[in-house]
């Protein structure tokens, strides 16, 4: 849902109810320590003090600290996404993650906030995780359900918002309200908000209404309280009967698949069998209880945002005021255009034009994502291999797999250079690159840089100790190298510089290549915005390009004459030196 719609207050109610009614450890996770210290903790304290039953159960003195409280003999911990230590301190029967989209999605290299929260509940058979947030970026459409006639959000792969992705994985309930004229239920959303054509912001504020998709009536804000009081949550395939004054305090909801009808009180819902208890809900910000956020207020604010030309202001209206995703208007090809780069060769085949190979590696918590690209003069290139090496990247095993890849030859051609992202697991990356100095280079991307790429010497490790073998860290302008990859999609295949893919390339790779869009803000600053969960192959391709640029030229074709026995000795020697 949008902002200021009662998310945090609802969470406090859940916390208080659990601690008083069925005491068990609870952990609340907010986006930042500042938010916890200045906003959440004072509100939690006010809640405990305002409820005599809870305050009598609350330990006083040293046992009641800012981040840890004892209530009814159990722990109430307040943590934040930037601190894996705070989040991992206690087990909990109930873990609540508030404002997920405002959090770092990799907490100190330990995983996402939701994964860490879920791990806290693993010791409790009835352990549960609750998540709330205002959504952010993504591209999603609506569809009309063929049996109910209700318009729902469709599932989408182009979602950057973490909370929206979780919503898609569950029951996908949406808040439905009756029209005060035709009494049929519909799901409010921004596309139904109307105002005078070509209106100024002031005119939009005066003329804005909500259009009923059932009868076309234009509904004024003054009816919103009446509609909300009779609202119900509906999942796809569920059909509420028209509002009937003779039916007190509730509505009948029919499952159109099973033809089973259940009565629910207003504000309640029916659990679909297929959701396996994973309940997810969405509420339009248009139905906010705030007297300030009228239909006209939101319409006027949107008109002003569009008139400013600033995407950030438009996004703020759609995200915070409407609770909807913002579709990034940026530069990125479609994934089908990436698939069109495929020609008649297969993965691991090496076209005869290829004279050199480079490799790019993106480092994640539990895997290394790589591409191997073949090059010819003029930077014409072919994707030779791509894949994921699975294993915890703070342990040697996965790096030994990467070593095997580094020593591998394709069509008798060895890899000339491998560029490894050091933005994560930097110590492990440096260790690997020292063991393979001359072949492997550590890299670090920057939003801006005065040159496309440049090197700096690294002669200390993450503990501050001086190392004997210094290596160079290659800094690069991420905008330049990601833009190069996107620019090659759709490049004429009969011209020098073409960018080819094998005929058996998969859809996931193609979608990852366009999982970020290049957006120019009103200030002129360029940012890359994720529009899907995974973008690792795009990063790896940018690094493979950096590797060939760092070499300075495309080397001539050099086919190795070493046999397997000759290769195994240096590989074993390198592995013996490769220890964290």
Coordinates of C-alpha atoms in Angstrom, one line a residue:
X1 CA 0.0 0.0 0.0
X2 CA 1.0 3.6 -0.1
X3 CA 2.5 5.7 2.7
X4 CA 0.6 6.9 5.7
X5 CA -2.1 4.2 5.4
X6 CA -1.6 2.5 8.8
X7 CA 1.1 0.0 7.9
X8 CA 3.3 0.6 11.0
X9 CA 0.3 1.1 13.3
X10 CA -1.1 -2.2 12.2
X11 CA 2.3 -3.9 12.9
X12 CA 2.3 -2.3 16.4
X13 CA -1.2 -3.8 17.0
X14 CA 0.1 -7.2 15.9
X15 CA 3.1 -6.9 18.2
X16 CA 1.0 -5.8 21.2
X17 CA -1.6 -8.5 20.7
X18 CA 0.9 -11.3 20.4
X19 CA 2.9 -10.2 23.5
X20 CA -0.2 -10.0 25.7
X21 CA -2.4 -12.8 24.3
X22 CA 0.2 -15.5 23.4
X23 CA 3.7 -14.3 24.5
X24 CA 6.5 -15.4 22.2
X25 CA 9.7 -13.7 21.0
X26 CA 9.1 -11.0 18.4
X27 CA 11.6 -9.1 16.2
X28 CA 10.7 -5.9 14.4
X29 CA 13.0 -4.9 11.5
X30 CA 13.0 -1.3 10.2
X31 CA 14.9 0.2 7.3
X32 CA 17.6 2.2 9.4
X33 CA 18.8 2.6 12.9
X34 CA 17.8 6.3 12.8
X35 CA 14.2 5.2 12.0
X36 CA 14.3 2.7 14.8
X37 CA 15.7 5.2 17.4
X38 CA 13.7 8.3 16.5
X39 CA 10.4 6.9 15.2
X40 CA 9.7 3.3 16.0
X41 CA 11.1 2.8 19.5
X42 CA 9.3 5.9 20.9
X43 CA 6.0 4.6 19.4
X44 CA 6.6 1.1 20.7
X45 CA 7.2 2.5 24.2
X46 CA 4.1 4.7 24.0
X47 CA 2.1 1.6 23.0
X48 CA 3.4 -0.5 25.9
X49 CA 2.7 2.4 28.4
X50 CA -0.8 3.1 27.1
X51 CA -2.0 -0.5 27.6
X52 CA -2.0 -1.3 31.3
X53 CA -1.9 -5.1 30.7
X54 CA 1.2 -4.8 28.5
X55 CA 2.9 -2.2 30.8
X56 CA 2.5 -4.5 33.8
X57 CA 4.2 -7.3 31.8
X58 CA 7.1 -5.1 30.7
X59 CA 10.4 -5.4 32.5
X60 CA 11.7 -2.1 33.8
X61 CA 15.2 -0.8 34.4
X62 CA 18.3 -2.3 32.7
X63 CA 16.2 -5.0 31.0
X64 CA 14.4 -2.4 29.0
X65 CA 16.8 -0.9 26.5
X66 CA 16.2 1.0 23.3
X67 CA 16.6 -2.0 21.0
X68 CA 15.7 -4.9 23.4
X69 CA 12.7 -5.1 25.7
X70 CA 11.3 -7.9 27.9
X71 CA 7.6 -8.3 27.8
X72 CA 5.7 -11.2 29.6
X73 CA 9.1 -12.9 29.9
X74 CA 9.9 -12.9 26.2
X75 CA 12.1 -10.8 24.0
X76 CA 10.9 -7.9 21.8
X77 CA 13.9 -6.9 19.7
X78 CA 14.0 -3.8 17.4
X79 CA 16.5 -4.3 14.6
X80 CA 17.4 -2.6 11.3
X81 CA 18.4 -3.8 7.9
X82 CA 21.9 -2.4 8.1
X83 CA 22.9 -4.6 11.0
X84 CA 23.1 -8.3 10.5
X85 CA 24.2 -8.6 14.1
X86 CA 21.0 -7.1 15.5
X87 CA 18.9 -9.2 13.1
X88 CA 20.6 -12.4 14.0
X89 CA 20.7 -11.9 17.8
X90 CA 17.5 -13.9 18.8
X91 CA 15.2 -16.5 17.6
X92 CA 11.6 -15.2 17.1
X93 CA 8.1 -16.7 16.7
X94 CA 7.1 -13.6 14.8
X95 CA 9.4 -11.5 12.6
X96 CA 8.0 -8.3 11.1
X97 CA 9.8 -6.4 8.3
X98 CA 8.6 -2.9 7.8
X99 CA 9.2 -0.8 4.6
X100 CA 11.1 -3.6 2.8
X101 CA 11.7 -1.5 -0.4
X102 CA 13.6 1.1 1.6
X103 CA 16.1 -1.4 2.8
X104 CA 19.4 -2.7 1.5
X105 CA 18.5 -6.0 0.0
X106 CA 21.7 -7.7 1.0
X107 CA 22.3 -7.1 4.7
X108 CA 26.1 -7.0 5.3
X109 CA 26.5 -9.8 2.8
X110 CA 24.3 -12.1 4.8
X111 CA 21.3 -12.1 2.5
X112 CA 18.0 -10.2 2.1
X113 CA 16.2 -8.9 5.2
X114 CA 13.3 -11.3 4.6
X115 CA 15.7 -14.3 4.4
X116 CA 17.3 -13.3 7.7
X117 CA 13.9 -12.7 9.3
X118 CA 12.7 -16.1 8.1
X119 CA 15.8 -17.7 9.6
X120 CA 15.0 -16.2 13.0
X121 CA 11.6 -18.1 13.0
X122 CA 12.9 -21.5 11.9
X123 CA 13.0 -22.9 15.5
X124 CA 9.3 -22.2 16.0
X125 CA 6.8 -24.6 14.2
X126 CA 4.3 -21.8 14.0
X127 CA 6.9 -19.1 13.2
X128 CA 5.7 -16.4 10.8
X129 CA 7.1 -13.5 8.8
X130 CA 5.2 -10.4 8.0
X131 CA 6.3 -7.9 5.4
X132 CA 4.9 -4.4 4.6
X133 CA 6.2 -1.7 2.3
X134 CA 5.3 1.0 -0.1
X135 CA 6.3 -0.4 -3.5
X136 CA 8.8 1.2 -5.9
X137 CA 9.7 0.4 -9.5
X138 CA 8.3 -2.2 -11.9
X139 CA 6.3 -2.8 -15.1
X140 CA 2.9 -4.4 -14.6
X141 CA -0.4 -4.5 -16.4
X142 CA -3.9 -5.2 -15.4
X143 CA -6.2 -7.9 -16.8
X144 CA -9.9 -8.7 -16.7
X145 CA -10.6 -12.0 -15.0
X146 CA -12.7 -14.1 -17.5
X147 CA -15.1 -15.5 -14.8
X148 CA -15.4 -12.6 -12.3
X149 CA -15.1 -9.5 -14.6
X150 CA -12.8 -7.9 -12.0
X151 CA -9.6 -6.2 -13.1
X152 CA -6.5 -7.5 -11.3
X153 CA -2.8 -6.7 -11.4
X154 CA -1.2 -9.3 -13.7
X155 CA 1.9 -11.2 -12.8
X156 CA 5.1 -9.7 -14.3
X157 CA 8.8 -10.5 -14.6
X158 CA 9.8 -6.8 -14.9
X159 CA 9.5 -6.0 -11.2
X160 CA 12.2 -4.1 -9.3
X161 CA 10.2 -3.7 -6.1
X162 CA 11.0 -6.4 -3.6
X163 CA 7.7 -6.2 -1.8
X164 CA 5.7 -6.4 -5.1
X165 CA 7.6 -9.6 -6.0
X166 CA 6.6 -11.1 -2.6
X167 CA 3.0 -10.0 -3.2
X168 CA 3.0 -11.8 -6.6
X169 CA 4.2 -15.1 -4.9
X170 CA 1.2 -15.2 -2.5
X171 CA -2.6 -15.1 -2.6
X172 CA -2.6 -11.7 -4.4
X173 CA -5.6 -10.2 -2.6
X174 CA -6.7 -6.7 -3.6
X175 CA -9.0 -4.3 -1.8
X176 CA -12.4 -4.2 -3.5
X177 CA -15.2 -1.7 -2.6
X178 CA -18.9 -1.3 -3.8
X179 CA -19.9 1.5 -6.2
X180 CA -22.4 3.7 -4.4
X181 CA -24.6 3.8 -7.6
X182 CA -24.6 0.2 -9.0
X183 CA -23.5 -1.5 -5.8
X184 CA -21.1 -3.9 -7.7
X185 CA -17.7 -4.4 -6.3
X186 CA -14.5 -3.1 -8.1
X187 CA -10.8 -2.7 -7.3
X188 CA -9.8 1.0 -7.2
X189 CA -6.5 2.0 -8.8
X190 CA -4.9 5.1 -10.3
X191 CA -6.1 4.3 -13.9
X192 CA -9.7 4.9 -12.7
X193 CA -8.9 8.4 -11.4
X194 CA -10.3 11.0 -13.8
X195 CA -10.3 14.7 -14.1
X196 CA -11.1 17.4 -16.7
X197 CA -9.1 17.0 -19.9
X198 CA -6.0 19.3 -20.1
X199 CA -6.7 20.5 -16.7
X200 CA -4.3 22.6 -14.6
X201 CA -3.4 21.2 -11.2
X202 CA -6.0 23.4 -9.5
X203 CA -8.7 22.3 -12.0
X204 CA -7.7 18.6 -11.5
X205 CA -8.1 19.1 -7.7
X206 CA -11.7 20.4 -8.2
X207 CA -12.9 17.9 -10.9
X208 CA -11.2 14.6 -9.9
X209 CA -13.5 11.6 -9.4
X210 CA -13.1 7.9 -9.4
X211 CA -14.8 6.1 -12.3
X212 CA -16.7 2.9 -11.6
X213 CA -15.6 0.3 -14.2
X214 CA -18.9 -1.5 -13.8
X215 CA -21.4 1.3 -14.5
X216 CA -19.3 4.3 -15.5
X217 CA -20.5 6.4 -12.5
X218 CA -18.1 9.2 -11.4
X219 CA -17.6 8.8 -7.7
X220 CA -16.7 11.8 -5.4
X221 CA -14.3 11.5 -2.5
X222 CA -17.2 12.1 -0.1
X223 CA -18.4 8.5 -0.7
X224 CA -15.0 6.9 0.1
X225 CA -15.7 6.3 3.8
X226 CA -19.0 4.6 3.0
X227 CA -17.2 2.4 0.4
X228 CA -14.3 1.5 2.7
X229 CA -16.7 0.5 5.4
X230 CA -18.1 -2.1 3.1
X231 CA -14.9 -3.3 1.4
X232 CA -13.5 -6.8 1.3
X233 CA -10.3 -8.4 0.1
X234 CA -10.6 -10.5 -3.1
X235 CA -8.1 -12.8 -4.8
X236 CA -8.2 -13.7 -8.5
X237 CA -11.1 -16.0 -9.2
X238 CA -13.2 -14.7 -6.3
X239 CA -16.3 -12.7 -6.9
X240 CA -18.1 -10.7 -4.2
X241 CA -21.9 -10.4 -4.7
X242 CA -23.3 -6.9 -5.1
X243 CA -23.7 -4.9 -1.9
X244 CA -27.0 -5.7 -0.3
X245 CA -28.3 -3.5 2.6
X246 CA -30.3 -6.4 3.9
X247 CA -27.2 -8.5 4.5
X248 CA -25.7 -7.1 7.7
X249 CA -22.0 -6.6 8.2
X250 CA -20.7 -8.6 5.4
X251 CA -20.7 -9.9 1.8
X252 CA -20.9 -13.3 0.0
X253 CA -17.7 -14.2 -2.0
X254 CA -17.9 -17.0 -4.6
X255 CA -14.9 -19.0 -5.7
X256 CA -15.7 -19.2 -9.4
X257 CA -13.5 -22.3 -9.9
X258 CA -15.2 -24.4 -7.3
X259 CA -18.5 -22.6 -7.2
X260 CA -18.3 -22.4 -3.4
X261 CA -19.7 -19.3 -1.7
X262 CA -18.6 -18.1 1.7
X263 CA -19.9 -15.2 3.8
X264 CA -17.2 -12.8 5.2
X265 CA -17.5 -9.8 7.3
X266 CA -16.6 -6.4 5.8
X267 CA -12.8 -6.0 5.8
X268 CA -12.2 -9.7 5.8
X269 CA -11.2 -12.2 3.1
X270 CA -11.4 -15.8 2.0
X271 CA -8.1 -17.8 1.9
X272 CA -7.5 -19.5 -1.5
X273 CA -6.5 -23.2 -1.2
X274 CA -3.7 -22.8 -3.8
X275 CA -1.8 -20.1 -1.8
X276 CA -0.5 -22.6 0.8
X277 CA -1.0 -20.1 3.6
X278 CA 1.1 -17.4 1.9
X279 CA -1.3 -14.4 2.3
X280 CA -0.5 -11.2 0.4
X281 CA -2.6 -8.0 0.2
X282 CA -2.6 -4.8 -1.8
X283 CA -4.6 -1.6 -1.1
X284 CA -4.9 1.4 -3.4
X285 CA -3.8 4.7 -1.9
X286 CA -6.9 6.2 -3.4
X287 CA -8.8 4.5 -0.5
X288 CA -6.7 6.1 2.2
X289 CA -8.5 7.1 5.4
X290 CA -6.5 10.4 5.4
X291 CA -8.9 13.4 5.0
X292 CA -6.1 15.2 3.2
X293 CA -5.6 12.6 0.5
X294 CA -8.7 13.3 -1.5
X295 CA -9.1 12.2 -5.1
X296 CA -8.5 15.8 -6.0
X297 CA -5.4 16.1 -3.9
X298 CA -3.8 13.1 -5.6
X299 CA -4.9 14.2 -9.1
X300 CA -3.5 17.7 -8.6
X301 CA -0.3 16.4 -7.2
X302 CA 0.1 14.1 -10.2
X303 CA -0.5 16.9 -12.7
X304 CA 2.1 19.1 -11.0
X305 CA 4.6 16.2 -11.0
X306 CA 4.1 15.5 -14.7
X307 CA 4.4 19.2 -15.5
X308 CA 7.7 19.4 -13.7
X309 CA 9.3 16.8 -16.0
X310 CA 10.9 15.1 -13.0
X311 CA 10.4 11.4 -12.9
X312 CA 11.1 11.3 -9.2
X313 CA 8.1 13.4 -8.5
X314 CA 5.8 11.3 -10.7
X315 CA 7.2 8.2 -9.0
X316 CA 6.5 9.7 -5.5
X317 CA 2.8 10.1 -6.4
X318 CA 2.4 6.6 -7.8
X319 CA 4.4 4.9 -5.0
X320 CA 3.5 6.8 -1.9
X321 CA 0.1 8.3 -2.7
X322 CA -1.3 5.4 -4.8
X323 CA 0.7 2.4 -3.6
X324 CA 1.4 1.4 -7.2
X325 CA 4.5 0.6 -9.1
X326 CA 6.4 3.2 -11.1
X327 CA 7.3 2.2 -14.6
X328 CA 10.8 3.4 -15.3
X329 CA 11.0 5.5 -18.5
X330 CA 14.6 4.8 -19.4
X331 CA 16.7 3.4 -22.2
X332 CA 16.8 -0.4 -22.5
X333 CA 16.1 -2.8 -25.3
X334 CA 13.4 -5.4 -25.0
X335 CA 14.5 -8.9 -24.0
X336 CA 13.1 -10.2 -27.3
X337 CA 15.6 -8.0 -29.1
X338 CA 18.4 -9.6 -27.1
X339 CA 17.1 -13.0 -28.3
X340 CA 17.3 -11.8 -31.9
X341 CA 21.1 -11.6 -31.5
X342 CA 21.2 -15.4 -31.6
X343 CA 22.7 -16.9 -34.7
X344 CA 23.6 -20.4 -35.9
X345 CA 26.1 -21.7 -33.4
X346 CA 25.8 -23.4 -30.0
X347 CA 27.1 -22.6 -26.5
X348 CA 30.7 -23.6 -26.0
X349 CA 31.2 -23.6 -29.8
X350 CA 33.9 -21.1 -31.0
X351 CA 33.3 -19.5 -34.4
X352 CA 36.4 -19.4 -36.6
X353 CA 36.5 -15.6 -36.5
X354 CA 37.2 -15.6 -32.7
X355 CA 40.8 -14.8 -31.9
X356 CA 40.6 -14.2 -28.1
X357 CA 38.4 -14.9 -25.1
X358 CA 37.6 -12.8 -22.0
X359 CA 35.5 -13.6 -19.0
X360 CA 33.4 -11.4 -16.7
X361 CA 32.4 -12.6 -13.2
X362 CA 29.7 -11.0 -11.0
X363 CA 30.1 -12.1 -7.3
X364 CA 27.0 -12.9 -5.2
X365 CA 26.7 -14.3 -1.7
X366 CA 26.1 -17.9 -2.8
X367 CA 27.4 -18.1 -6.4
X368 CA 29.6 -16.6 -9.1
X369 CA 27.8 -15.6 -12.3
X370 CA 30.0 -15.6 -15.4
X371 CA 30.1 -15.1 -19.1
X372 CA 32.9 -16.0 -21.6
X373 CA 32.9 -13.9 -24.7
X374 CA 34.9 -14.4 -27.9
X375 CA 36.4 -11.4 -29.8
X376 CA 37.5 -10.5 -33.2
X377 CA 39.0 -7.3 -34.6
X378 CA 36.7 -4.3 -34.4
X379 CA 35.1 -5.7 -31.2
X380 CA 32.8 -8.1 -33.0
X381 CA 32.0 -10.6 -30.3
X382 CA 30.3 -13.9 -29.6
X383 CA 28.9 -15.3 -26.3
X384 CA 30.8 -18.6 -25.9
X385 CA 29.6 -19.7 -22.4
X386 CA 27.6 -18.4 -19.5
X387 CA 26.7 -20.0 -16.2
X388 CA 26.6 -19.9 -12.4
X389 CA 29.2 -21.5 -10.1
X390 CA 27.3 -22.3 -6.9
X391 CA 28.8 -22.1 -3.4
X392 CA 29.3 -19.7 -0.5
X393 CA 31.7 -17.1 -1.9
X394 CA 33.5 -16.6 1.4
X395 CA 34.7 -20.2 1.2
X396 CA 37.4 -21.6 -1.2
X397 CA 35.3 -24.2 -3.0
X398 CA 33.5 -21.9 -5.4
X399 CA 36.8 -20.1 -6.2
X400 CA 38.4 -23.4 -7.1
X401 CA 35.5 -23.8 -9.5
X402 CA 36.3 -20.4 -11.0
X403 CA 40.0 -21.5 -11.2
X404 CA 38.9 -24.5 -13.3
X405 CA 37.0 -22.2 -15.6
X406 CA 39.9 -19.8 -15.9
X407 CA 42.2 -22.7 -17.0
X408 CA 39.5 -24.1 -19.4
X409 CA 40.0 -23.7 -23.2
X410 CA 37.3 -23.3 -25.7
X411 CA 38.1 -24.6 -29.2
X412 CA 41.7 -24.7 -28.1
X413 CA 41.7 -21.0 -27.1
X414 CA 42.6 -20.0 -23.5
X415 CA 40.9 -17.2 -21.7
X416 CA 43.2 -14.1 -22.0
X417 CA 41.7 -12.1 -19.2
X418 CA 39.1 -12.5 -16.5
X419 CA 37.5 -9.5 -14.8
X420 CA 36.0 -10.1 -11.3
X421 CA 33.7 -7.7 -9.5
X422 CA 35.2 -6.8 -6.1
X423 CA 32.3 -4.7 -4.8
X424 CA 31.3 -7.8 -2.7
X425 CA 33.6 -10.3 -1.1
X426 CA 36.5 -8.0 -1.9
X427 CA 39.1 -9.8 0.2
X428 CA 38.2 -13.2 -1.5
X429 CA 38.4 -11.5 -5.0
X430 CA 41.8 -9.9 -4.2
X431 CA 43.1 -13.3 -3.0
X432 CA 41.9 -15.0 -6.2
X433 CA 43.4 -12.3 -8.4
X434 CA 46.8 -12.4 -6.6
X435 CA 46.9 -16.2 -7.2
X436 CA 46.2 -15.6 -10.9
X437 CA 48.1 -12.3 -11.4
X438 CA 48.4 -11.5 -15.1
X439 CA 45.2 -13.4 -15.9
X440 CA 42.6 -12.1 -13.3
X441 CA 41.9 -8.5 -12.4
X442 CA 39.7 -7.2 -9.6
X443 CA 37.2 -4.5 -10.6
X444 CA 35.0 -1.9 -9.0
X445 CA 32.2 -0.1 -10.8
X446 CA 31.3 3.6 -10.2
X447 CA 28.3 5.6 -11.1
X448 CA 30.7 8.4 -12.3
X449 CA 34.4 8.4 -13.1
X450 CA 36.6 10.9 -14.9
X451 CA 37.9 8.1 -17.2
X452 CA 36.2 5.0 -18.7
X453 CA 38.6 3.0 -16.5
X454 CA 41.7 3.4 -14.5
X455 CA 43.8 1.4 -12.0
X456 CA 44.9 1.9 -8.5
X457 CA 47.4 -0.2 -6.5
X458 CA 46.2 -2.5 -3.7
X459 CA 48.9 -3.4 -1.2
X460 CA 46.8 -4.0 2.0
X461 CA 44.1 -6.5 2.7
X462 CA 40.7 -5.8 4.4
X463 CA 42.3 -6.2 7.8
X464 CA 44.7 -3.4 7.0
X465 CA 47.8 -5.6 6.8
X466 CA 50.4 -5.0 4.1
X467 CA 50.6 -7.9 1.6
X468 CA 53.7 -8.9 -0.3
X469 CA 52.2 -9.0 -3.8
X470 CA 50.4 -5.8 -4.7
X471 CA 47.8 -5.9 -7.5
X472 CA 45.9 -3.3 -9.4
X473 CA 42.2 -2.7 -8.8
X474 CA 40.5 -1.6 -12.0
X475 CA 37.9 1.1 -11.4
X476 CA 35.4 1.6 -14.3
X477 CA 32.5 3.8 -15.2
X478 CA 29.6 1.4 -15.0
X479 CA 27.4 3.7 -17.2
X480 CA 29.8 3.5 -20.1
X481 CA 30.2 -0.3 -20.0
X482 CA 26.6 -1.2 -19.4
X483 CA 25.6 1.3 -22.1
X484 CA 28.0 -0.5 -24.5
X485 CA 26.3 -3.8 -23.9
X486 CA 22.8 -2.3 -24.6
X487 CA 24.1 -0.5 -27.6
X488 CA 25.2 -3.8 -29.2
X489 CA 21.7 -5.3 -28.9
X490 CA 20.2 -4.7 -32.4
X491 CA 23.6 -3.8 -33.9
X492 CA 23.5 -4.8 -37.6
X493 CA 24.9 -8.4 -37.8
X494 CA 26.6 -7.7 -41.1
X495 CA 28.7 -4.9 -39.7
X496 CA 31.9 -4.8 -37.6
X497 CA 31.2 -4.7 -34.0
X498 CA 28.2 -7.0 -34.0
X499 CA 27.3 -8.8 -30.8
X500 CA 26.2 -12.4 -31.2
X501 CA 24.5 -15.0 -29.0
X502 CA 24.3 -18.8 -29.6
X503 CA 21.1 -20.2 -31.0
X504 CA 20.5 -22.2 -27.8
X505 CA 20.6 -19.2 -25.5
X506 CA 17.9 -19.2 -22.8
X507 CA 15.2 -16.6 -22.0
X508 CA 16.6 -15.9 -18.5
X509 CA 19.9 -14.7 -19.8
X510 CA 18.1 -12.4 -22.3
X511 CA 15.9 -10.9 -19.6
X512 CA 18.9 -10.3 -17.3
X513 CA 20.6 -8.3 -20.0
X514 CA 17.7 -5.8 -20.0
X515 CA 17.0 -6.0 -16.2
X516 CA 18.3 -2.4 -15.8
X517 CA 17.4 0.7 -17.5
X518 CA 19.5 3.8 -18.1
X519 CA 17.6 6.9 -16.7
X520 CA 18.6 10.5 -17.0
X521 CA 17.3 12.6 -14.1
X522 CA 16.2 16.2 -14.4
X523 CA 19.5 17.2 -12.9
X524 CA 21.3 15.5 -15.8
X525 CA 22.7 12.7 -13.6
X526 CA 22.5 9.3 -15.1
X527 CA 21.4 6.3 -13.0
X528 CA 20.8 2.7 -13.7
X529 CA 17.5 1.4 -12.3
X530 CA 16.8 -2.3 -11.8
X531 CA 13.5 -3.3 -13.3
X532 CA 13.8 -7.0 -12.5
X533 CA 15.3 -9.1 -9.7
X534 CA 18.3 -10.5 -11.4
X535 CA 20.7 -8.5 -13.6
X536 CA 23.9 -10.5 -13.0
X537 CA 24.5 -11.5 -16.7
X538 CA 24.4 -7.8 -17.7
X539 CA 27.1 -7.0 -15.1
X540 CA 29.1 -10.0 -16.2
X541 CA 28.9 -8.9 -19.9
X542 CA 30.0 -5.4 -18.9
X543 CA 33.0 -6.9 -17.2
X544 CA 33.9 -9.1 -20.2
X545 CA 34.0 -6.0 -22.3
X546 CA 36.1 -4.2 -19.6
X547 CA 38.5 -7.2 -19.8
X548 CA 39.1 -6.8 -23.6
X549 CA 39.5 -3.0 -23.2
X550 CA 42.0 -3.5 -20.4
X551 CA 44.0 -5.8 -22.7
X552 CA 44.3 -2.9 -25.0
X553 CA 43.7 -4.8 -28.2
X554 CA 42.2 -8.0 -29.5
X555 CA 45.0 -10.6 -29.5
X556 CA 45.6 -12.8 -32.5
X557 CA 44.3 -16.3 -32.4
X558 CA 46.5 -18.5 -30.3
X559 CA 45.6 -22.1 -30.0
X560 CA 47.1 -23.9 -27.0
X561 CA 49.3 -27.0 -27.7
X562 CA 49.3 -28.1 -24.0
X563 CA 47.9 -31.5 -23.3
X564 CA 45.9 -32.3 -20.2
X565 CA 49.0 -33.6 -18.2
X566 CA 50.8 -30.4 -19.0
X567 CA 47.9 -28.3 -17.7
X568 CA 47.3 -30.2 -14.5
X569 CA 50.6 -29.4 -12.9
X570 CA 50.4 -25.6 -12.9
X571 CA 46.7 -25.8 -12.0
X572 CA 47.6 -27.9 -8.9
X573 CA 50.4 -25.5 -8.0
X574 CA 48.1 -22.5 -8.2
X575 CA 45.4 -24.3 -6.1
X576 CA 48.0 -25.0 -3.4
X577 CA 48.7 -21.3 -3.1
X578 CA 45.0 -20.3 -3.1
X579 CA 43.9 -20.1 0.5
X580 CA 41.9 -17.4 2.3

